[in-house]
Amino acid sequence: MPDDSAPKGTRMHGFGTRMSHAGRAGTRVHGFVNPPVVRGSTVLYANCADRVASASKRFDQALTYGTQGGPNHHALEDVICEIEGGTRCQIVSTGLAAVTVPLLAFLKAGEHMLMPDSVYGPARAFADGMLARLGIETTFYDPCIDEAGIAALMRPNTTVVYTESPGSHSFEMQDIPAIARAAHAKGAKVLMDNTWGIRHFQPFRHGVDVSIQALTKYVVGHSDVLLGSITVNSDEHWKALRWAALQLGQYASPDDCWLALRGVRTMPVRLEKQAASALEVAAWLAKRPEVLKVLHPALPGAPGHEIWKRDFTGACSLFGVVFRPEFSVEASHAFVDSLTLFGIGASWGGYESLALPTTGFITRSATNGDLGGPTVRLHIGLEDTADLIADIEAGLAVLRGFKG
Ligand SMILES: *Cc1c(COP(=O)(O)O)cnc(C)c1O
């Protein structure tokens, strides 16, 4: 497994240490461990000269007006930069806003974007809806495309190549370095939804220009806050992104940032436990006669495993299970309905397990999207693994016995 430690010759603390110390008050607060919640709209200037000077501070972590962020936003931005390996971060209201804001920042009328067919559904809806209405054309591509494939799809007006690896319902791994080479050869920017790869994929070391996170997932970790982040590693990209976020009035509640900061302190242990548990459940499922295949990139032999091994240092706890085609979609629904420890719900990254039918709920236009049989997405939480496996085992009996 590749390691994510510092380049040779430098000493960097481990991930747990960094998540315990990043974004802490430092000079911002005296005394308490955590920065307090700071709520506010108006920021009072010392004098008129200070007010004039504030205009030039819109790209800094400066207190100039509520929409530009306060201490809670700035602390969270620092933590996300630490996780993603970027230089600057913009916190936005939701993970979906973290998708739409950079698209509006880096695209304009008459331009063309490439987007993977496996993309998060609401991102596809934004491309097909609002972006199309603004005169921006999108071509959806096979997520498993190679460098030559992207090169062939690039047009003179292609300015953004969007990526998401793996797809959050069908788990196709993308060859991000190859896609980035083809995009950069024609001057396009590479945007990536890196929510699945949090902590275990370093986007900027693999050619990504703008990294998107739904903090709603593992950073918040408790299924009670919506939040997004957009991270870059160049001043040029920061200026474009920040200016778009300010023009759009993007903002997140300081209370929510505070909860995300609380969540992230335990993210290293939650992720480690949940990922290990998920891999155990996935390996158990892969041996079951009802299962055609398990869509978990970290599982040896699973689709995309070689790319995962090359580019990722670990995994999260979200994966798919494809049942044999002799089982019906209705039987897979009966399986999901029978589970007692898995909630049926969207989202993921919380402390609790979830199951969600995939078949019939994904849109495809460049590929056929047929995964080979009825498919269910599982999110593994912090419950004891043996209990989850027992629950799934009972569910498989329901699957086998389903008469519909
Ligand atoms: C959940 C999710 C988002 C959006 O996050 P919200 O906070 O729910 O808006 C974006 N991308 C992926 C891959 C997601 O799973």
Coordinates of C-alpha atoms and ligand atoms in Angstrom, one line a residue:
M1 CA 0.0 0.0 0.0
P2 CA 1.5 3.4 -0.9
D3 CA 2.1 5.6 2.2
D4 CA 0.9 9.2 2.6
S5 CA 3.7 10.4 4.8
A6 CA 5.8 13.4 4.0
P7 CA 8.3 13.5 1.1
K8 CA 11.6 12.0 1.9
G9 CA 13.8 14.1 4.2
T10 CA 10.9 15.9 5.9
R11 CA 9.2 14.8 9.1
M12 CA 5.5 15.1 9.2
H13 CA 3.2 14.0 12.0
G14 CA 0.8 11.1 11.5
F15 CA -2.8 11.7 10.4
G16 CA -4.3 11.2 13.9
T17 CA -1.8 13.8 15.3
R18 CA -2.6 16.3 12.5
M19 CA -6.4 15.8 13.0
S20 CA -5.9 16.5 16.7
H21 CA -4.0 19.7 16.2
A22 CA -5.0 21.3 12.9
G23 CA -7.3 24.3 13.0
R24 CA -7.0 24.6 16.8
A25 CA -7.4 28.1 18.2
G26 CA -3.7 28.9 18.4
T27 CA -3.6 32.7 18.4
R28 CA -7.3 32.9 17.8
V29 CA -8.6 31.9 21.3
H30 CA -7.1 31.9 24.7
G31 CA -7.7 29.0 27.1
F32 CA -10.2 26.5 25.8
V33 CA -9.1 23.6 23.6
N34 CA -11.8 24.3 21.0
P35 CA -12.5 27.6 19.2
P36 CA -15.9 28.8 20.5
V37 CA -18.8 29.4 18.1
V38 CA -18.6 32.9 16.7
R39 CA -21.8 34.1 15.1
G40 CA -22.1 37.4 13.3
S41 CA -22.9 39.4 10.3
T42 CA -21.5 42.9 10.8
V43 CA -17.9 43.3 11.6
L44 CA -17.0 46.7 13.0
Y45 CA -14.0 48.5 11.5
A46 CA -11.6 50.4 13.7
N47 CA -11.9 53.4 11.4
C48 CA -12.6 54.4 7.8
A49 CA -9.1 53.6 6.6
D50 CA -9.7 50.0 8.0
R51 CA -12.9 49.8 6.1
V52 CA -11.1 50.8 2.9
A53 CA -8.4 48.2 3.5
S54 CA -10.9 45.5 4.1
A55 CA -11.8 45.4 0.4
S56 CA -8.4 44.0 -0.4
K57 CA -8.8 41.2 2.2
R58 CA -11.5 39.2 0.5
F59 CA -9.1 36.4 -0.5
D60 CA -7.7 36.2 3.1
Q61 CA -8.9 34.7 6.3
A62 CA -9.8 38.2 7.5
L63 CA -12.8 39.3 9.5
T64 CA -14.5 41.8 7.2
Y65 CA -18.1 40.7 6.9
G66 CA -20.1 37.6 8.0
T67 CA -20.3 36.1 4.5
Q68 CA -16.5 36.1 4.2
G69 CA -16.4 33.7 7.1
G70 CA -15.3 33.9 10.7
P71 CA -13.0 31.9 13.1
N72 CA -15.1 28.7 12.8
H73 CA -15.0 28.7 9.1
H74 CA -11.3 29.6 9.0
A75 CA -10.4 26.8 11.5
L76 CA -12.3 24.2 9.4
E77 CA -10.7 25.5 6.2
D78 CA -7.3 24.9 7.8
V79 CA -8.2 21.3 8.8
I80 CA -9.6 20.5 5.3
C81 CA -6.4 21.9 3.7
E82 CA -4.5 19.6 6.0
I83 CA -6.5 16.5 4.9
E84 CA -6.6 17.3 1.2
G85 CA -3.0 18.6 0.9
G86 CA -4.1 21.9 -0.5
T87 CA -3.3 25.5 0.1
R88 CA -6.7 27.2 0.4
C89 CA -10.2 26.0 1.1
Q90 CA -13.7 27.4 0.8
I91 CA -16.4 26.1 3.1
V92 CA -19.9 26.1 1.5
S93 CA -23.4 25.2 2.7
T94 CA -23.6 21.6 1.3
G95 CA -21.6 19.0 -0.5
L96 CA -23.8 19.8 -3.6
A97 CA -22.8 23.4 -3.3
A98 CA -19.2 22.2 -3.3
V99 CA -19.9 20.7 -6.7
T100 CA -21.8 23.6 -8.2
V101 CA -19.7 26.6 -7.0
P102 CA -16.4 25.5 -8.7
L103 CA -18.3 24.5 -11.9
L104 CA -19.7 28.1 -12.0
A105 CA -16.2 29.4 -11.1
F106 CA -14.4 27.6 -13.9
L107 CA -16.9 27.4 -16.7
K108 CA -18.5 30.1 -18.9
A109 CA -21.0 30.3 -21.7
G110 CA -19.8 28.6 -24.9
E111 CA -17.5 26.2 -23.1
H112 CA -17.6 22.4 -22.8
M113 CA -17.1 20.0 -19.9
L114 CA -16.5 16.3 -19.6
M115 CA -18.2 14.5 -16.8
P116 CA -18.1 10.8 -15.9
D117 CA -21.2 8.8 -16.4
S118 CA -21.0 7.5 -12.8
V119 CA -21.1 11.1 -11.4
Y120 CA -23.1 11.9 -8.2
G121 CA -26.7 12.3 -9.5
P122 CA -27.3 15.9 -8.5
A123 CA -24.1 16.9 -10.3
R124 CA -25.4 15.4 -13.5
A125 CA -28.7 17.3 -12.9
F126 CA -26.8 20.6 -12.5
A127 CA -24.9 19.9 -15.8
D128 CA -28.0 18.9 -17.7
G129 CA -30.1 21.7 -16.1
M130 CA -28.6 25.0 -15.1
L131 CA -25.3 24.7 -16.9
A132 CA -27.0 23.7 -20.1
R133 CA -29.3 26.7 -19.7
L134 CA -26.3 28.9 -19.3
G135 CA -24.8 27.7 -22.6
I136 CA -22.3 25.2 -21.2
E137 CA -22.3 21.8 -22.9
T138 CA -21.5 18.6 -21.1
T139 CA -20.3 15.3 -22.6
F140 CA -20.7 12.3 -20.2
Y141 CA -17.9 9.7 -20.6
D142 CA -17.2 6.2 -19.5
P143 CA -15.6 6.6 -16.0
C144 CA -13.1 3.8 -16.8
I145 CA -11.7 5.8 -19.8
D146 CA -8.0 6.0 -20.4
E147 CA -5.7 8.9 -21.4
A148 CA -6.3 8.5 -25.1
G149 CA -10.0 8.3 -24.6
I150 CA -10.1 11.7 -22.8
A151 CA -7.8 13.2 -25.4
A152 CA -10.2 12.1 -28.1
L153 CA -13.2 13.8 -26.3
M154 CA -11.4 17.1 -25.7
R155 CA -12.7 19.9 -27.9
P156 CA -11.0 23.3 -28.4
N157 CA -13.6 24.8 -25.9
T158 CA -13.3 22.0 -23.3
T159 CA -12.2 23.8 -20.1
V160 CA -13.2 21.4 -17.3
V161 CA -12.7 17.7 -16.9
Y162 CA -14.8 16.5 -14.0
T163 CA -14.0 13.3 -12.1
E164 CA -15.2 11.3 -9.2
S165 CA -13.5 8.1 -8.1
P166 CA -14.9 5.7 -7.3
G167 CA -18.5 6.5 -8.4
S168 CA -20.6 6.6 -5.2
H169 CA -23.2 4.1 -6.4
S170 CA -21.4 1.9 -8.9
F171 CA -17.8 2.2 -7.6
E172 CA -15.9 2.6 -10.9
M173 CA -12.3 3.6 -10.2
Q174 CA -11.0 6.4 -12.5
D175 CA -7.4 6.7 -13.6
I176 CA -7.1 10.2 -12.3
P177 CA -3.4 10.8 -13.3
A178 CA -4.0 9.7 -16.9
I179 CA -7.2 11.8 -17.1
A180 CA -5.3 14.8 -15.7
R181 CA -2.5 14.4 -18.2
A182 CA -5.0 14.5 -21.1
A183 CA -6.9 17.4 -19.7
H184 CA -3.8 19.5 -18.9
A185 CA -2.3 18.8 -22.3
K186 CA -5.2 20.9 -23.7
G187 CA -5.2 23.5 -20.8
A188 CA -8.4 22.2 -19.1
K189 CA -8.8 22.1 -15.3
V190 CA -9.4 18.8 -13.4
L191 CA -12.2 18.9 -10.8
M192 CA -12.6 15.9 -8.6
D193 CA -15.3 14.9 -6.1
N194 CA -13.0 13.3 -3.6
T195 CA -15.6 12.4 -0.9
W196 CA -15.0 8.6 -1.0
G197 CA -11.3 9.2 -1.0
I198 CA -11.2 11.4 2.0
R199 CA -7.8 11.1 3.8
H200 CA -6.8 8.2 1.5
F201 CA -6.5 10.0 -1.8
Q202 CA -4.2 13.0 -2.1
P203 CA -5.8 14.8 -5.1
F204 CA -3.1 17.4 -5.8
R205 CA -0.4 14.7 -6.0
H206 CA -2.4 13.0 -8.7
G207 CA -3.0 16.0 -11.0
V208 CA -6.3 17.3 -9.6
D209 CA -6.7 21.1 -9.6
V210 CA -9.9 21.5 -7.5
S211 CA -11.0 19.0 -4.9
I212 CA -14.6 18.7 -3.7
Q213 CA -15.7 17.2 -0.4
A214 CA -19.1 16.5 1.0
L215 CA -18.1 17.1 4.6
T216 CA -21.6 15.9 5.4
K217 CA -20.1 12.4 5.2
Y218 CA -17.1 11.3 7.3
V219 CA -15.9 14.7 8.5
V220 CA -19.2 15.5 10.2
G221 CA -19.6 11.8 10.8
H222 CA -22.9 11.9 12.8
S223 CA -25.5 12.4 10.1
D224 CA -26.7 15.7 11.6
V225 CA -25.0 18.5 9.5
L226 CA -24.8 19.3 5.8
L227 CA -21.6 21.0 4.7
G228 CA -19.1 21.1 1.8
S229 CA -15.6 22.2 1.0
I230 CA -13.7 23.1 -2.1
T231 CA -9.9 23.0 -1.9
V232 CA -7.2 24.2 -4.3
N233 CA -3.5 24.4 -4.3
S234 CA -2.7 27.4 -6.4
D235 CA -3.3 31.1 -5.9
E236 CA -4.8 31.4 -9.4
H237 CA -7.4 28.8 -8.7
W238 CA -8.1 30.2 -5.2
K239 CA -8.8 33.7 -6.6
A240 CA -11.3 32.3 -9.2
L241 CA -13.0 30.0 -6.7
R242 CA -13.2 32.5 -3.8
W243 CA -14.6 35.2 -6.1
A244 CA -17.3 32.9 -7.4
A245 CA -18.3 31.7 -3.8
L246 CA -18.5 35.4 -2.7
Q247 CA -20.6 36.4 -5.7
L248 CA -22.9 33.5 -5.1
G249 CA -23.3 34.4 -1.4
Q250 CA -22.1 31.0 -0.3
Y251 CA -22.1 30.6 3.4
A252 CA -22.3 27.9 6.1
S253 CA -23.5 28.3 9.7
P254 CA -20.7 28.7 12.2
D255 CA -22.5 26.2 14.4
D256 CA -22.3 23.7 11.6
C257 CA -18.6 24.4 11.1
W258 CA -18.1 23.9 14.9
L259 CA -19.9 20.5 14.7
A260 CA -17.7 19.6 11.7
L261 CA -14.6 20.5 13.7
R262 CA -15.8 18.4 16.6
G263 CA -16.5 15.5 14.1
V264 CA -13.1 15.6 12.4
R265 CA -11.2 15.1 15.6
T266 CA -12.4 11.5 15.8
M267 CA -12.5 10.9 12.0
P268 CA -9.2 9.1 11.9
V269 CA -10.4 6.4 14.4
R270 CA -13.9 6.2 13.0
L271 CA -12.6 5.8 9.4
E272 CA -10.1 3.2 10.5
K273 CA -12.7 1.1 12.3
Q274 CA -15.4 1.5 9.7
A275 CA -13.1 0.8 6.8
A276 CA -11.8 -2.4 8.5
S277 CA -15.3 -3.5 9.3
A278 CA -16.5 -2.7 5.7
L279 CA -13.7 -4.7 4.2
E280 CA -14.5 -7.6 6.5
V281 CA -18.2 -7.5 5.5
A282 CA -17.2 -7.1 1.8
A283 CA -14.9 -10.1 1.9
W284 CA -17.6 -12.2 3.7
L285 CA -20.2 -11.2 1.0
A286 CA -17.8 -12.0 -1.8
K287 CA -17.7 -15.7 -0.7
R288 CA -21.5 -16.0 -0.5
P289 CA -23.3 -18.0 -3.3
E290 CA -26.0 -15.3 -3.6
V291 CA -23.4 -12.7 -4.6
L292 CA -22.2 -12.1 -8.2
K293 CA -19.6 -9.6 -7.2
V294 CA -18.7 -7.0 -4.5
L295 CA -18.0 -3.5 -5.7
H296 CA -15.3 -2.5 -3.2
P297 CA -12.1 -1.1 -4.8
A298 CA -10.0 -2.2 -1.8
L299 CA -11.1 -5.8 -2.1
P300 CA -8.5 -7.8 -4.1
G301 CA -10.0 -8.9 -7.4
A302 CA -12.8 -6.3 -7.3
P303 CA -13.2 -3.9 -10.2
G304 CA -10.7 -1.1 -10.1
H305 CA -8.6 -2.7 -7.4
E306 CA -5.3 -2.2 -9.2
I307 CA -5.9 1.6 -9.6
W308 CA -7.0 1.8 -5.9
K309 CA -3.8 0.0 -4.9
R310 CA -1.6 2.3 -7.0
D311 CA -3.2 5.6 -6.0
F312 CA -5.0 5.2 -2.6
T313 CA -3.6 4.7 0.9
G314 CA -6.8 3.2 2.2
A315 CA -10.6 3.1 1.8
C316 CA -13.8 4.4 3.5
S317 CA -16.7 2.2 4.4
L318 CA -19.1 2.5 1.4
F319 CA -19.4 -0.2 -1.2
G320 CA -21.8 -2.1 -3.3
V321 CA -23.0 -5.7 -3.5
V322 CA -24.3 -7.2 -6.8
F323 CA -26.6 -10.2 -6.4
R324 CA -26.7 -13.0 -9.0
P325 CA -29.0 -12.1 -11.9
E326 CA -31.4 -15.0 -10.9
F327 CA -32.5 -12.8 -8.0
S328 CA -35.0 -10.1 -8.9
V329 CA -34.8 -6.4 -8.0
E330 CA -37.8 -6.9 -5.8
A331 CA -36.0 -9.7 -3.9
S332 CA -33.1 -7.3 -3.3
H333 CA -35.6 -4.8 -1.9
A334 CA -37.0 -7.6 0.4
F335 CA -33.3 -8.1 1.5
V336 CA -32.9 -4.4 2.3
D337 CA -36.3 -4.2 4.1
S338 CA -35.4 -7.2 6.3
L339 CA -32.2 -5.7 7.7
T340 CA -32.6 -4.6 11.3
L341 CA -29.3 -2.8 11.8
F342 CA -29.1 -0.9 8.5
G343 CA -31.3 2.2 7.9
I344 CA -32.6 2.7 4.4
G345 CA -31.3 6.1 3.5
A346 CA -29.2 8.2 1.3
S347 CA -26.0 9.9 2.5
W348 CA -23.2 8.0 4.3
G349 CA -20.2 8.6 6.4
G350 CA -22.1 8.7 9.7
Y351 CA -21.6 6.3 12.6
E352 CA -24.5 4.2 11.6
S353 CA -25.0 1.6 8.9
L354 CA -27.2 2.1 5.9
A355 CA -28.4 0.1 3.0
L356 CA -29.8 1.5 -0.3
P357 CA -31.0 -0.2 -3.5
T358 CA -28.9 1.0 -6.5
T359 CA -30.7 -0.7 -9.4
G360 CA -33.2 1.5 -11.0
F361 CA -31.9 4.6 -9.2
I362 CA -28.9 5.6 -11.4
T363 CA -28.9 7.5 -14.7
R364 CA -26.5 6.6 -17.4
S365 CA -26.1 7.9 -20.9
A366 CA -22.5 7.0 -22.0
T367 CA -22.5 3.4 -20.6
N368 CA -25.3 0.9 -20.1
G369 CA -25.0 0.9 -16.3
D370 CA -25.8 -2.8 -16.1
L371 CA -23.9 -4.1 -13.1
G372 CA -24.8 -7.7 -13.8
G373 CA -27.6 -8.1 -11.2
P374 CA -29.7 -6.3 -8.6
T375 CA -27.3 -4.1 -6.6
V376 CA -27.4 -2.7 -3.1
R377 CA -25.1 -0.1 -1.6
L378 CA -24.0 -0.6 1.9
H379 CA -22.5 1.9 4.3
I380 CA -20.8 0.3 7.3
G381 CA -21.0 2.2 10.6
L382 CA -19.5 1.7 14.0
E383 CA -21.7 -1.3 15.0
D384 CA -19.9 -4.5 15.8
T385 CA -19.0 -6.3 12.6
A386 CA -20.2 -9.7 13.8
D387 CA -23.7 -8.2 14.4
L388 CA -23.8 -6.6 11.0
I389 CA -22.8 -9.9 9.3
A390 CA -25.4 -11.8 11.2
D391 CA -28.0 -9.3 10.1
I392 CA -26.9 -9.6 6.5
E393 CA -26.9 -13.4 6.7
A394 CA -30.5 -13.3 7.9
G395 CA -31.3 -10.9 5.1
L396 CA -29.8 -13.3 2.5
A397 CA -32.2 -16.0 3.7
V398 CA -35.0 -13.5 2.9
L399 CA -33.4 -12.9 -0.5
R400 CA -33.3 -16.6 -1.3
G401 CA -36.8 -17.2 -0.1
F402 CA -38.4 -14.3 -1.9
K403 CA -41.4 -15.2 -4.1
G404 CA -42.7 -12.3 -6.1
Ligands
LIG1 C1 -23.5 13.3 -0.5 C2 -22.6 13.6 -1.7 C3 -22.5 14.9 -2.2 C4 -23.4 16.0 -1.7 O1 -23.3 16.3 -0.3 P1 -24.6 17.0 0.4 O2 -23.9 17.6 1.6 O3 -25.5 15.9 0.7 O4 -25.1 18.0 -0.5 C5 -21.6 15.1 -3.2 N1 -20.9 14.1 -3.7 C6 -21.0 12.8 -3.3 C7 -20.1 11.8 -3.9 C8 -21.8 12.5 -2.2 O5 -22.0 11.3 -1.8

